[in-house]
Coordinates of C-alpha atoms and ligand atoms in Angstrom, one line a residue:
X13 CA -230.8 -31.8 -173.0
X14 CA -231.8 -35.1 -171.4
X15 CA -235.3 -35.0 -170.1
X16 CA -234.4 -36.0 -166.5
X17 CA -231.7 -33.3 -166.5
X18 CA -234.2 -30.8 -167.8
X19 CA -236.7 -31.7 -165.0
X20 CA -234.0 -31.3 -162.3
X21 CA -232.9 -28.0 -163.9
X22 CA -236.5 -26.7 -163.8
X23 CA -237.0 -27.8 -160.2
X24 CA -233.8 -26.3 -159.0
X25 CA -234.4 -22.9 -157.4
X26 CA -232.4 -20.2 -159.1
X27 CA -230.9 -19.1 -155.8
X28 CA -229.4 -22.6 -155.4
X29 CA -227.9 -22.5 -158.9
X30 CA -226.3 -19.1 -158.2
X31 CA -224.8 -20.6 -155.0
X32 CA -222.9 -23.2 -156.8
X33 CA -219.5 -23.6 -155.3
X34 CA -216.4 -24.4 -157.3
X35 CA -212.7 -24.4 -156.6
X36 CA -210.5 -22.8 -159.2
X37 CA -207.0 -22.2 -157.8
X38 CA -204.9 -22.1 -154.6
X39 CA -201.8 -19.9 -154.3
X40 CA -199.1 -20.7 -153.5
X41 CA -199.8 -24.0 -155.4
X42 CA -197.4 -25.9 -153.2
X43 CA -195.1 -25.3 -150.2
X44 CA -192.2 -26.9 -148.3
X45 CA -191.7 -28.3 -144.8
X46 CA -188.7 -27.1 -142.9
X47 CA -189.0 -23.3 -143.2
X48 CA -188.3 -21.2 -140.0
X49 CA -191.6 -19.5 -140.5
X50 CA -194.2 -22.3 -139.8
X51 CA -197.1 -20.2 -141.1
X52 CA -198.5 -20.2 -144.6
X53 CA -201.4 -18.1 -146.0
X54 CA -203.3 -19.7 -148.9
X55 CA -205.3 -17.7 -151.3
X56 CA -208.3 -19.8 -152.3
X57 CA -210.2 -18.8 -155.4
X58 CA -213.5 -20.3 -156.7
X59 CA -217.1 -19.5 -157.3
X60 CA -218.7 -18.8 -153.9
X61 CA -215.9 -20.6 -152.2
X62 CA -216.5 -18.5 -149.1
X63 CA -219.7 -20.6 -148.6
X64 CA -217.7 -23.9 -148.3
X65 CA -216.5 -25.7 -145.3
X66 CA -212.9 -26.7 -145.4
X67 CA -211.0 -29.6 -143.9
X68 CA -207.5 -30.9 -144.0
X69 CA -206.4 -34.1 -142.5
X70 CA -202.6 -34.2 -142.6
X71 CA -200.2 -34.6 -139.6
X72 CA -198.6 -31.3 -138.7
X73 CA -200.5 -29.3 -141.4
X74 CA -203.6 -27.5 -140.0
X75 CA -205.9 -24.6 -140.6
X76 CA -205.4 -21.9 -138.0
X77 CA -207.7 -19.3 -139.3
X78 CA -210.1 -18.8 -142.2
X79 CA -210.6 -15.3 -143.4
X80 CA -213.5 -14.1 -145.6
X81 CA -213.1 -10.9 -147.7
X82 CA -215.6 -8.7 -149.5
X83 CA -215.7 -11.1 -152.5
X84 CA -217.3 -14.5 -151.7
X85 CA -215.1 -16.0 -154.5
X86 CA -212.1 -15.8 -152.2
X87 CA -211.0 -17.3 -148.9
X88 CA -207.7 -16.9 -147.1
X89 CA -206.5 -19.9 -145.1
X90 CA -203.8 -19.3 -142.4
X91 CA -202.1 -22.7 -142.1
X92 CA -199.6 -23.9 -139.6
X93 CA -196.9 -26.4 -140.6
X94 CA -195.4 -27.8 -137.4
X95 CA -192.4 -30.1 -136.7
X96 CA -194.6 -33.2 -137.2
X97 CA -195.3 -32.3 -140.9
X98 CA -193.4 -34.6 -143.3
X99 CA -193.2 -34.1 -147.1
X100 CA -196.2 -35.5 -148.9
X101 CA -199.6 -34.7 -150.3
X102 CA -202.2 -33.2 -148.0
X103 CA -205.8 -33.3 -149.2
X104 CA -207.8 -30.1 -148.7
X105 CA -211.5 -30.7 -149.0
X106 CA -214.1 -28.1 -149.7
X107 CA -217.7 -29.0 -148.8
X108 CA -221.0 -27.3 -149.5
X109 CA -224.3 -28.7 -148.3
X110 CA -222.4 -31.8 -147.2
X111 CA -221.2 -32.5 -150.7
X112 CA -217.5 -32.3 -151.6
X113 CA -217.3 -29.5 -154.2
X114 CA -213.6 -29.2 -154.4
X115 CA -210.5 -31.3 -153.6
X116 CA -207.0 -29.9 -153.8
X117 CA -204.0 -32.2 -153.4
X118 CA -201.6 -29.8 -151.7
X119 CA -198.0 -30.9 -152.0
X120 CA -195.7 -30.2 -149.1
X121 CA -192.3 -30.7 -150.5
X122 CA -188.9 -31.5 -149.0
X123 CA -186.4 -28.7 -149.2
X124 CA -183.2 -29.3 -151.1
X125 CA -180.1 -29.9 -148.9
X126 CA -178.3 -26.6 -148.3
X127 CA -181.3 -24.5 -149.5
X128 CA -181.2 -22.1 -146.6
X129 CA -177.5 -21.6 -146.9
X130 CA -177.4 -20.6 -150.6
X131 CA -175.1 -17.7 -151.4
X132 CA -176.6 -14.8 -153.3
X133 CA -174.7 -12.9 -156.0
X134 CA -171.9 -10.7 -154.8
X135 CA -169.0 -8.5 -155.9
X136 CA -167.2 -11.7 -156.9
X137 CA -169.8 -12.0 -159.7
X138 CA -170.6 -10.2 -162.9
X139 CA -174.3 -10.1 -163.9
X140 CA -175.4 -10.5 -167.5
X141 CA -178.8 -9.0 -168.1
X142 CA -181.0 -10.7 -170.7
X143 CA -184.4 -9.7 -172.2
X144 CA -185.7 -13.2 -173.0
X145 CA -187.9 -12.1 -175.9
X146 CA -184.9 -10.6 -177.6
X147 CA -182.1 -13.1 -177.0
X148 CA -182.8 -16.2 -179.0
X149 CA -185.9 -18.0 -180.4
X150 CA -185.1 -21.7 -180.1
X151 CA -188.7 -22.9 -180.0
X152 CA -190.9 -21.4 -182.8
X153 CA -193.8 -23.7 -181.6
X154 CA -194.4 -21.3 -178.7
X155 CA -194.2 -18.0 -180.7
X156 CA -198.0 -17.9 -180.7
X157 CA -200.0 -19.8 -178.0
X158 CA -203.7 -20.2 -177.8
X159 CA -205.2 -18.0 -175.2
X160 CA -202.4 -15.5 -175.2
X161 CA -203.6 -12.3 -176.7
X162 CA -200.6 -10.7 -178.4
X163 CA -199.3 -12.5 -181.4
X164 CA -195.7 -12.6 -182.4
X165 CA -194.6 -9.8 -184.7
X166 CA -190.9 -9.4 -185.1
X167 CA -191.4 -6.5 -187.5
X168 CA -192.7 -4.4 -184.6
X169 CA -189.9 -3.1 -182.3
X170 CA -192.4 -3.1 -179.4
X171 CA -194.0 -6.4 -180.3
X172 CA -193.2 -9.9 -179.3
X173 CA -190.2 -11.3 -181.2
X174 CA -190.4 -15.0 -180.1
X175 CA -187.3 -15.3 -177.9
X176 CA -187.7 -18.0 -175.2
X177 CA -186.2 -19.9 -172.3
X178 CA -184.9 -22.7 -174.6
X179 CA -183.1 -19.9 -176.5
X180 CA -181.2 -18.9 -173.4
X181 CA -180.5 -22.5 -172.3
X182 CA -179.3 -23.2 -175.8
X183 CA -176.8 -20.4 -175.6
X184 CA -175.7 -20.7 -172.0
X185 CA -172.3 -21.8 -173.0
X186 CA -171.9 -18.6 -175.0
X187 CA -172.8 -16.7 -171.8
X188 CA -170.3 -18.7 -169.7
X189 CA -167.5 -18.4 -172.3
X190 CA -167.9 -14.7 -172.2
X191 CA -166.9 -14.8 -168.6
X192 CA -169.9 -13.5 -166.7
X193 CA -171.1 -15.5 -163.7
X194 CA -174.7 -14.5 -163.0
X195 CA -177.7 -14.2 -165.3
X196 CA -180.5 -11.7 -164.6
X197 CA -183.4 -12.3 -166.9
X198 CA -186.2 -9.6 -167.1
X199 CA -189.6 -10.9 -165.9
X200 CA -190.7 -14.3 -167.3
X201 CA -194.1 -14.6 -165.6
X202 CA -197.2 -14.6 -167.7
X203 CA -198.0 -11.2 -169.3
X204 CA -201.2 -11.8 -171.1
X205 CA -201.6 -8.2 -172.2
X206 CA -202.7 -6.9 -175.6
X207 CA -199.6 -4.8 -176.2
X208 CA -196.0 -4.5 -174.9
X209 CA -196.3 -8.0 -173.4
X210 CA -192.7 -8.8 -174.4
X211 CA -191.2 -6.8 -171.6
X212 CA -192.8 -8.8 -168.9
X213 CA -193.5 -6.1 -166.4
X214 CA -197.3 -6.5 -166.4
X215 CA -197.6 -9.8 -164.7
X216 CA -201.0 -11.6 -165.1
X217 CA -200.1 -14.7 -163.2
X218 CA -197.5 -14.7 -160.4
X219 CA -197.0 -18.5 -160.4
X220 CA -196.7 -19.2 -164.1
X221 CA -194.0 -18.7 -166.7
X222 CA -195.4 -17.1 -169.8
X223 CA -196.1 -19.9 -172.2
X224 CA -194.5 -18.0 -175.0
X225 CA -191.2 -18.2 -173.0
X226 CA -191.8 -21.8 -172.1
X227 CA -193.1 -23.7 -169.0
X228 CA -192.2 -23.6 -165.3
X229 CA -190.3 -26.8 -166.1
X230 CA -188.2 -25.0 -168.8
X231 CA -187.3 -22.4 -166.2
X232 CA -186.0 -25.2 -163.9
X233 CA -184.0 -26.7 -166.8
X234 CA -182.4 -23.3 -167.4
X235 CA -181.6 -23.0 -163.7
X236 CA -180.0 -26.4 -163.8
X237 CA -177.9 -25.5 -166.8
X238 CA -176.8 -22.3 -165.1
X239 CA -176.0 -24.0 -161.8
X240 CA -174.2 -26.9 -163.5
X241 CA -171.8 -24.3 -165.0
X242 CA -171.2 -22.8 -161.5
X243 CA -173.2 -19.7 -162.4
X244 CA -176.0 -18.0 -160.6
X245 CA -179.6 -17.1 -161.5
X246 CA -181.4 -13.9 -160.6
X247 CA -185.2 -13.5 -161.0
X248 CA -186.8 -10.2 -161.8
X249 CA -189.9 -9.5 -159.7
X250 CA -192.5 -6.8 -159.7
X251 CA -194.5 -6.0 -156.5
X252 CA -195.5 -2.4 -157.2
X253 CA -198.0 -3.3 -160.0
X254 CA -199.5 -6.2 -161.9
X255 CA -200.9 -6.3 -165.4
X256 CA -204.4 -5.0 -166.0
X257 CA -205.2 -8.5 -167.4
X258 CA -204.1 -10.3 -164.3
X259 CA -206.7 -13.0 -163.5
X260 CA -207.7 -11.3 -160.3
X261 CA -208.4 -7.9 -161.9
X262 CA -211.6 -9.4 -163.4
X263 CA -212.9 -10.4 -159.9
X264 CA -211.0 -8.5 -157.2
X265 CA -210.9 -10.1 -153.7
X266 CA -211.7 -6.7 -152.2
X267 CA -211.9 -3.2 -153.5
X268 CA -208.7 -2.3 -151.7
X269 CA -206.6 -5.1 -153.4
X270 CA -205.3 -2.3 -155.7
X271 CA -205.0 1.4 -155.0
X272 CA -208.1 2.8 -156.7
X273 CA -208.8 6.3 -157.8
X274 CA -212.0 7.9 -159.0
X275 CA -210.4 8.0 -162.5
X276 CA -207.1 6.8 -163.9
X277 CA -204.3 8.6 -161.9
X278 CA -200.7 8.2 -162.8
X279 CA -197.8 8.2 -160.3
X280 CA -195.6 11.3 -160.4
X281 CA -192.5 8.9 -160.7
X282 CA -190.8 11.1 -158.2
X283 CA -189.1 8.5 -156.0
X284 CA -187.4 11.2 -154.1
X285 CA -190.7 12.0 -152.3
X286 CA -190.1 8.9 -150.2
X287 CA -187.0 10.4 -148.7
X288 CA -187.7 14.1 -149.0
X289 CA -188.1 15.7 -145.5
X290 CA -190.2 18.4 -147.1
X291 CA -192.4 16.3 -149.3
X292 CA -196.1 17.2 -149.2
X293 CA -198.6 14.5 -148.3
X294 CA -200.2 14.9 -151.8
X295 CA -197.0 14.3 -153.6
X296 CA -195.9 11.3 -151.5
X297 CA -199.3 9.8 -151.8
X298 CA -199.4 10.1 -155.5
X299 CA -196.0 8.6 -155.9
X300 CA -196.8 5.4 -154.0
X301 CA -200.5 5.0 -154.9
X302 CA -200.6 6.4 -158.4
X303 CA -200.6 3.8 -161.2
X304 CA -197.4 3.2 -163.1
X305 CA -199.4 3.0 -166.4
X306 CA -203.0 2.5 -167.5
X307 CA -202.2 -1.2 -167.9
X308 CA -200.4 -1.5 -164.6
X309 CA -202.7 -1.4 -161.6
X310 CA -201.0 -0.3 -158.4
X311 CA -201.0 -3.1 -155.8
X312 CA -202.0 -2.1 -152.3
X313 CA -199.3 -3.8 -150.2
X314 CA -201.0 -2.3 -147.0
X315 CA -203.7 -5.0 -147.5
X316 CA -202.2 -7.8 -145.4
X317 CA -203.4 -10.5 -147.9
X318 CA -201.6 -8.7 -150.8
X319 CA -198.5 -8.4 -148.7
X320 CA -198.4 -12.0 -147.8
X321 CA -199.2 -13.0 -151.3
X322 CA -196.2 -11.2 -152.7
X323 CA -193.7 -12.2 -150.0
X324 CA -194.7 -15.9 -150.2
X325 CA -194.5 -15.7 -154.0
X326 CA -190.8 -14.7 -153.7
X327 CA -190.0 -17.5 -151.2
X328 CA -191.9 -19.9 -153.5
X329 CA -189.7 -19.0 -156.5
X330 CA -186.4 -19.0 -154.5
X331 CA -187.1 -22.5 -153.2
X332 CA -188.8 -23.8 -156.4
X333 CA -186.3 -22.5 -159.0
X334 CA -183.2 -22.5 -156.8
X335 CA -182.7 -18.8 -157.2
X336 CA -179.5 -17.0 -156.2
X337 CA -180.9 -13.6 -156.2
X338 CA -183.9 -11.3 -156.9
X339 CA -184.0 -8.0 -158.8
X340 CA -187.0 -6.0 -157.6
X341 CA -188.6 -3.6 -160.1
X342 CA -189.7 0.0 -159.1
X343 CA -188.7 -0.8 -155.6
X344 CA -189.6 2.5 -153.8
X345 CA -193.0 2.6 -155.5
X346 CA -194.3 -0.1 -153.2
X347 CA -195.2 0.7 -149.6
X348 CA -191.9 0.7 -147.9
X349 CA -193.0 -1.0 -144.7
X350 CA -194.0 -4.0 -146.9
X351 CA -190.8 -4.2 -148.9
X352 CA -188.9 -4.1 -145.6
X353 CA -190.9 -7.0 -144.2
X354 CA -190.3 -8.8 -147.5
X355 CA -186.5 -8.4 -147.2
X356 CA -186.6 -9.4 -143.6
X357 CA -188.6 -12.5 -144.1
X358 CA -186.4 -13.6 -146.9
X359 CA -183.3 -12.9 -144.9
X360 CA -184.7 -15.1 -142.1
X361 CA -185.1 -18.1 -144.4
X362 CA -181.9 -17.3 -146.5
X363 CA -179.4 -15.3 -144.6
X364 CA -176.8 -15.1 -147.4
X365 CA -179.3 -14.4 -150.2
X366 CA -179.0 -11.2 -152.2
X367 CA -181.6 -8.9 -153.7
X368 CA -181.1 -5.7 -155.6
X369 CA -183.8 -3.0 -155.9
X370 CA -184.3 -0.6 -158.7
X371 CA -184.2 2.7 -156.8
X372 CA -183.8 5.0 -159.8
X373 CA -182.5 8.3 -158.3
X374 CA -179.6 10.5 -159.2
X375 CA -178.0 11.2 -155.8
X376 CA -176.0 8.7 -153.7
X377 CA -177.8 9.9 -150.6
X378 CA -181.2 9.1 -152.1
X379 CA -180.1 5.7 -153.3
X380 CA -178.3 4.9 -150.0
X381 CA -181.5 5.3 -148.0
X382 CA -182.8 2.1 -149.6
X383 CA -179.9 -0.1 -148.8
X384 CA -180.1 -2.4 -145.8
X385 CA -178.7 -1.0 -142.6
X386 CA -178.5 2.6 -143.8
X387 CA -178.2 5.1 -141.0
X388 CA -181.5 6.8 -141.8
X389 CA -182.8 9.6 -139.6
X390 CA -186.3 8.1 -139.7
X391 CA -184.7 4.7 -138.7
X392 CA -186.2 3.0 -141.7
X393 CA -184.3 -0.2 -142.6
X394 CA -185.2 -1.5 -146.0
X395 CA -183.7 -5.0 -145.5
X396 CA -182.7 -4.7 -149.2
X397 CA -179.0 -5.8 -149.3
X398 CA -178.2 -4.3 -152.8
X399 CA -179.2 -1.3 -154.8
X400 CA -178.3 -0.2 -158.4
X401 CA -175.8 2.6 -158.6
X402 CA -177.8 5.0 -160.7
X403 CA -175.7 8.0 -159.8
X404 CA -172.7 6.2 -161.3
X405 CA -174.7 5.3 -164.4
X406 CA -175.4 9.0 -164.9
X407 CA -171.8 9.9 -164.4
X408 CA -170.6 7.2 -166.8
X409 CA -172.9 8.4 -169.5
X410 CA -171.4 11.9 -169.3
X411 CA -167.8 11.5 -168.2
X412 CA -166.1 10.4 -171.5
X413 CA -168.2 12.8 -173.7
X414 CA -167.4 16.0 -171.9
X415 CA -164.4 18.3 -172.0
X416 CA -162.4 18.3 -168.8
X417 CA -163.1 21.0 -166.2
X418 CA -163.3 21.5 -162.5
X419 CA -166.5 19.5 -162.3
X420 CA -167.0 17.8 -165.7
X421 CA -165.5 14.9 -167.6
X422 CA -163.6 12.2 -165.7
X423 CA -164.1 14.0 -162.4
X424 CA -167.7 12.8 -162.4
X425 CA -166.6 9.2 -161.6
X426 CA -164.4 10.4 -158.8
X427 CA -167.2 12.6 -157.4
X428 CA -169.7 9.8 -157.2
X429 CA -167.2 7.4 -155.5
X430 CA -166.2 10.1 -153.1
X431 CA -169.8 10.0 -151.8
X432 CA -169.7 6.3 -150.9
X433 CA -169.7 7.3 -147.2
X434 CA -173.5 7.5 -147.7
X435 CA -173.8 3.8 -148.3
X436 CA -174.1 1.1 -145.7
X437 CA -172.3 -1.3 -148.0
X438 CA -170.8 0.2 -151.2
X439 CA -169.4 -3.1 -152.4
X440 CA -173.0 -4.4 -152.7
X441 CA -174.0 -1.8 -155.2
X442 CA -174.7 -3.0 -158.7
X443 CA -172.7 -0.9 -161.2
X444 CA -173.7 -0.5 -164.8
X445 CA -173.3 1.7 -167.9
X446 CA -176.6 0.6 -169.4
X447 CA -179.6 -1.6 -168.9
X448 CA -182.9 -2.4 -170.7
X449 CA -184.5 0.9 -169.8
X450 CA -182.0 3.3 -171.1
X451 CA -180.3 4.2 -174.4
X452 CA -177.5 1.8 -175.1
X453 CA -174.1 3.1 -174.0
X454 CA -172.7 3.0 -177.5
X455 CA -175.4 5.4 -178.7
X456 CA -174.8 7.8 -175.9
X457 CA -171.1 7.8 -176.9
X458 CA -171.9 8.3 -180.6
X459 CA -170.6 4.9 -181.6
X460 CA -167.2 5.6 -180.1
X461 CA -166.1 2.0 -179.2
X462 CA -163.1 3.4 -177.2
X463 CA -165.5 5.0 -174.8
X464 CA -167.5 1.9 -174.5
X465 CA -164.3 0.0 -173.6
X466 CA -163.4 2.6 -171.0
X467 CA -166.8 2.3 -169.4
X468 CA -166.6 -1.5 -169.3
X469 CA -163.1 -1.4 -167.9
X470 CA -164.3 0.9 -165.2
X471 CA -167.5 -1.1 -164.4
X472 CA -165.4 -4.2 -164.1
X473 CA -162.6 -2.8 -161.9
X474 CA -164.4 -0.3 -159.6
X475 CA -166.1 -1.4 -156.3
X476 CA -169.4 -3.2 -156.5
X477 CA -171.1 -5.9 -158.6
X478 CA -170.8 -5.2 -162.3
X479 CA -173.8 -5.7 -164.6
X480 CA -173.4 -6.1 -168.4
X481 CA -176.4 -5.7 -170.7
X482 CA -176.7 -8.5 -173.3
X483 CA -175.1 -7.7 -176.7
X484 CA -172.8 -5.0 -175.4
X485 CA -170.0 -7.4 -176.1
X486 CA -170.9 -7.4 -179.8
X487 CA -171.6 -3.7 -180.1
X488 CA -175.4 -4.0 -180.0
X489 CA -176.7 -0.4 -180.2
X490 CA -180.0 1.3 -179.9
X491 CA -181.8 4.0 -178.1
X492 CA -185.2 5.4 -177.4
X493 CA -185.7 6.7 -180.9
X494 CA -189.2 5.5 -181.2
X495 CA -190.3 3.5 -178.2
X496 CA -188.4 1.3 -175.9
X497 CA -188.1 -1.6 -178.4
X498 CA -184.9 -0.1 -179.9
X499 CA -183.0 -0.4 -176.6
X500 CA -183.9 -4.1 -176.7
X501 CA -182.9 -5.3 -180.1
X502 CA -182.7 -8.9 -181.0
X503 CA -179.3 -10.6 -180.4
X504 CA -178.0 -11.2 -184.0
X505 CA -178.0 -14.9 -184.7
X506 CA -180.7 -15.8 -182.1
X507 CA -183.3 -16.5 -184.8
X508 CA -183.2 -19.2 -187.5
X509 CA -182.5 -17.4 -190.7
X510 CA -180.6 -14.5 -189.2
X511 CA -177.9 -13.6 -191.8
X512 CA -175.7 -12.1 -189.0
X513 CA -174.6 -14.5 -186.2
X514 CA -172.8 -12.7 -183.4
X515 CA -172.8 -15.8 -181.2
X516 CA -169.8 -17.2 -183.0
X517 CA -166.4 -15.7 -183.8
X518 CA -166.9 -16.6 -187.5
X519 CA -170.3 -14.9 -187.6
X520 CA -169.0 -11.7 -185.9
X521 CA -167.5 -8.8 -187.8
X522 CA -163.9 -7.8 -187.0
X523 CA -165.1 -4.9 -184.9
X524 CA -167.5 -7.1 -183.0
X525 CA -164.8 -9.7 -182.4
X526 CA -162.5 -6.9 -181.1
X527 CA -165.1 -5.8 -178.6
X528 CA -166.0 -9.4 -177.6
X529 CA -162.3 -10.3 -177.1
X530 CA -161.8 -7.2 -175.0
X531 CA -164.7 -8.1 -172.7
X532 CA -163.8 -11.7 -172.6
X533 CA -160.2 -11.0 -171.5
X534 CA -161.4 -8.6 -168.8
X535 CA -164.1 -10.8 -167.5
X536 CA -162.0 -14.0 -167.3
X537 CA -159.3 -12.0 -165.6
X538 CA -161.7 -10.5 -163.1
X539 CA -163.0 -14.0 -162.3
X540 CA -159.6 -14.9 -160.8
X541 CA -158.8 -11.6 -159.1
X542 CA -160.0 -11.4 -155.6
X543 CA -158.3 -8.1 -155.4
X544 CA -160.7 -6.6 -157.9
X545 CA -163.7 -8.5 -156.6
X546 CA -163.4 -7.5 -153.0
X547 CA -160.1 -5.6 -152.5
X548 CA -160.0 -2.1 -151.1
X549 CA -160.4 0.9 -153.3
X550 CA -158.3 4.1 -153.3
X551 CA -158.2 6.9 -155.9
X552 CA -156.3 10.0 -156.8
X553 CA -158.0 13.3 -157.8
X554 CA -158.2 13.4 -161.6
X555 CA -155.7 15.8 -163.2
X556 CA -155.4 16.7 -166.8
X557 CA -158.1 14.2 -167.8
X558 CA -156.2 11.3 -166.1
X559 CA -158.0 9.4 -163.3
X560 CA -156.0 6.7 -161.4
X561 CA -157.2 4.3 -158.8
X562 CA -156.0 1.2 -157.1
X563 CA -157.6 -2.0 -156.0
X564 CA -155.5 -3.7 -153.3
X565 CA -155.4 -6.4 -150.6
X566 CA -152.7 -8.0 -148.6
X567 CA -151.5 -10.0 -151.6
X568 CA -152.0 -8.0 -154.7
X569 CA -152.3 -4.5 -156.1
X570 CA -154.0 -3.4 -159.4
X571 CA -153.6 0.1 -160.8
X572 CA -156.2 1.5 -163.3
X573 CA -155.4 4.6 -165.3
X574 CA -158.2 6.2 -167.4
X575 CA -157.0 8.6 -170.0
X576 CA -160.0 10.7 -171.0
X577 CA -157.9 12.9 -173.4
X578 CA -158.0 12.7 -177.2
X579 CA -154.2 12.3 -177.2
X580 CA -151.7 9.8 -175.8
X581 CA -150.5 10.8 -172.3
X582 CA -147.3 9.8 -170.4
X583 CA -148.4 9.6 -166.9
X584 CA -145.8 10.5 -164.3
X585 CA -146.6 8.2 -161.3
X586 CA -144.7 9.8 -158.5
X587 CA -148.0 11.1 -157.0
X588 CA -149.0 7.5 -156.5
X589 CA -146.0 6.6 -154.5
X590 CA -148.0 5.4 -151.5
X591 CA -148.9 2.4 -153.7
X592 CA -146.1 2.2 -156.2
X593 CA -143.0 2.4 -154.0
X594 CA -143.0 -1.3 -153.3
X595 CA -143.4 -2.3 -157.0
X596 CA -140.9 -2.3 -159.9
X597 CA -143.0 -3.4 -162.9
X598 CA -146.3 -4.6 -164.0
X599 CA -148.4 -6.3 -166.6
X600 CA -151.0 -4.6 -168.9
X601 CA -154.0 -6.9 -168.3
X602 CA -155.6 -6.2 -171.7
X603 CA -152.6 -6.6 -174.0
X604 CA -150.6 -8.9 -171.7
X605 CA -147.5 -6.6 -172.4
X606 CA -144.9 -6.0 -169.6
X607 CA -144.8 -2.5 -168.1
X608 CA -141.2 -2.2 -167.3
X609 CA -141.0 1.4 -166.2
X610 CA -143.8 2.2 -163.8
X611 CA -142.5 5.7 -163.1
X612 CA -143.7 6.8 -166.5
X613 CA -146.7 5.0 -168.1
X614 CA -147.8 5.7 -171.6
X615 CA -151.6 5.5 -171.9
X616 CA -153.2 5.8 -175.4
X617 CA -156.0 8.4 -176.0
X618 CA -159.4 7.5 -174.6
X619 CA -158.2 4.3 -173.0
X620 CA -158.4 2.5 -169.7
X621 CA -155.1 0.8 -168.8
X622 CA -155.2 -1.9 -166.1
X623 CA -151.9 -2.8 -164.7
X624 CA -151.2 -5.7 -162.3
X625 CA -148.3 -4.6 -160.2
X626 CA -145.3 -6.8 -159.6
Ligands
CA726 CA1 -190.3 -18.9 -179.3

């Protein structure tokens, strides 16, 4: 140490040293001019930052209020951005003892033209769900990154496999050629956790793409690649909990930032408690305040700073990355007043945006409660436009495996649809046979590809927004044999050195090509069929294992017949006269063959037949 420095160090009272003020970060790191809401709340973090004086000198951008919290390392600045504010860089100065201790160049950006009018995903789209760690590893240089705890280990089903954003961007033409229109990628934000970090649901920094997936800029590039191809991008977000290694967990702003318990207390996972008229206070409380897991602290969205932090985070990503939609994880597990305010504030800025919430419950009535404009007795309005159709997922997993009876087999699909009166907007339900949290459909159907095809035909022709899980088109299988990793297998061919490449027709097996071609035919057909995307729906009570429904509008009619029997059936169609009497023939959408006699239609065993009527 230099002698002069040593003298100063010795003369400096200890109290002064401990009062050193530094600036570490400001969230959101930037913002935009031109939002309807002219208020912005900045989280400021730095050592003893509460002891600083703050000034901003920028036209139209001013501090309205400064809030201190329990921890002096935080400040919350309520800013106003009025009509005089122009895009540019505002300097925020932090002073302590008349010395500048921190300087932040705060960028106020210009919004892209048409940003507020963006159209969210809808029933004219088909969503393709990708787990980024498991799709393709195009950049081995980011497989292990200094400072990131969990190393890559492709041999561990629950470890990191090295997939990344460049891997998705590099295969975006594969995704487009398949015929889907929207990409939902499971969470990409930093998850610097020791284990299971690949799945992304333990966020450790809400403003930063995990460096093992790439950079924020790589995410923008993927968004551009998607948009250039006329497709849409959906971001997966998590408000209920963060990762235990989140930067703020080491130095919480206030004790009530997360829902604390005297000892680790797990949620009861009973989402039904939030709608149950008889739920005990203890059960309801445990559901929303209990932790999802030991490594997933439960965020307290009743704290207004937490609430604003999360809402602004969504708006930041929508505007920054040009999102077309959000998927909200564990939606009912957050305080529902907060998620309603989230939905409302996003709708105010982006009226045609769409968001789908994971409300994992088995009954249409329970799920319907969470959709925007539901006629709820307690007058709760979630402001969540879209919900996943979990009751249909349950039905689909059973329907083709069961013997037919009064209330089993194909009737299950009919039953779920007959309860659509519960929903404020059934066409804004996301319909799926599988996702990243459940056993793959092919496994539940004991590898019977006929049943997988039936399920896909149903998902793509029923009402709502279809969702396809990556790899289904090439018969990717896997279940919860031994941890979740098996439901999330690597896409064959996504890694250099893979001996099996399912991304190309040449690399696929005959069986895989057969499934891929089936999906591709259906998906490209659906893209052009307004009648299937948004036409009306009507069905006939299943009889003898045959379920028939129609999609129709003023111009077109499509008939779908599901034969759930193990034998070929000749379906006599007189019962369907209210639709068929104006038609003479049709075309089988899958085979392209003409259906010349629509009075008697032959449907092979365990097959969905889709007929465009002429
Ligand atoms: Ca990689």
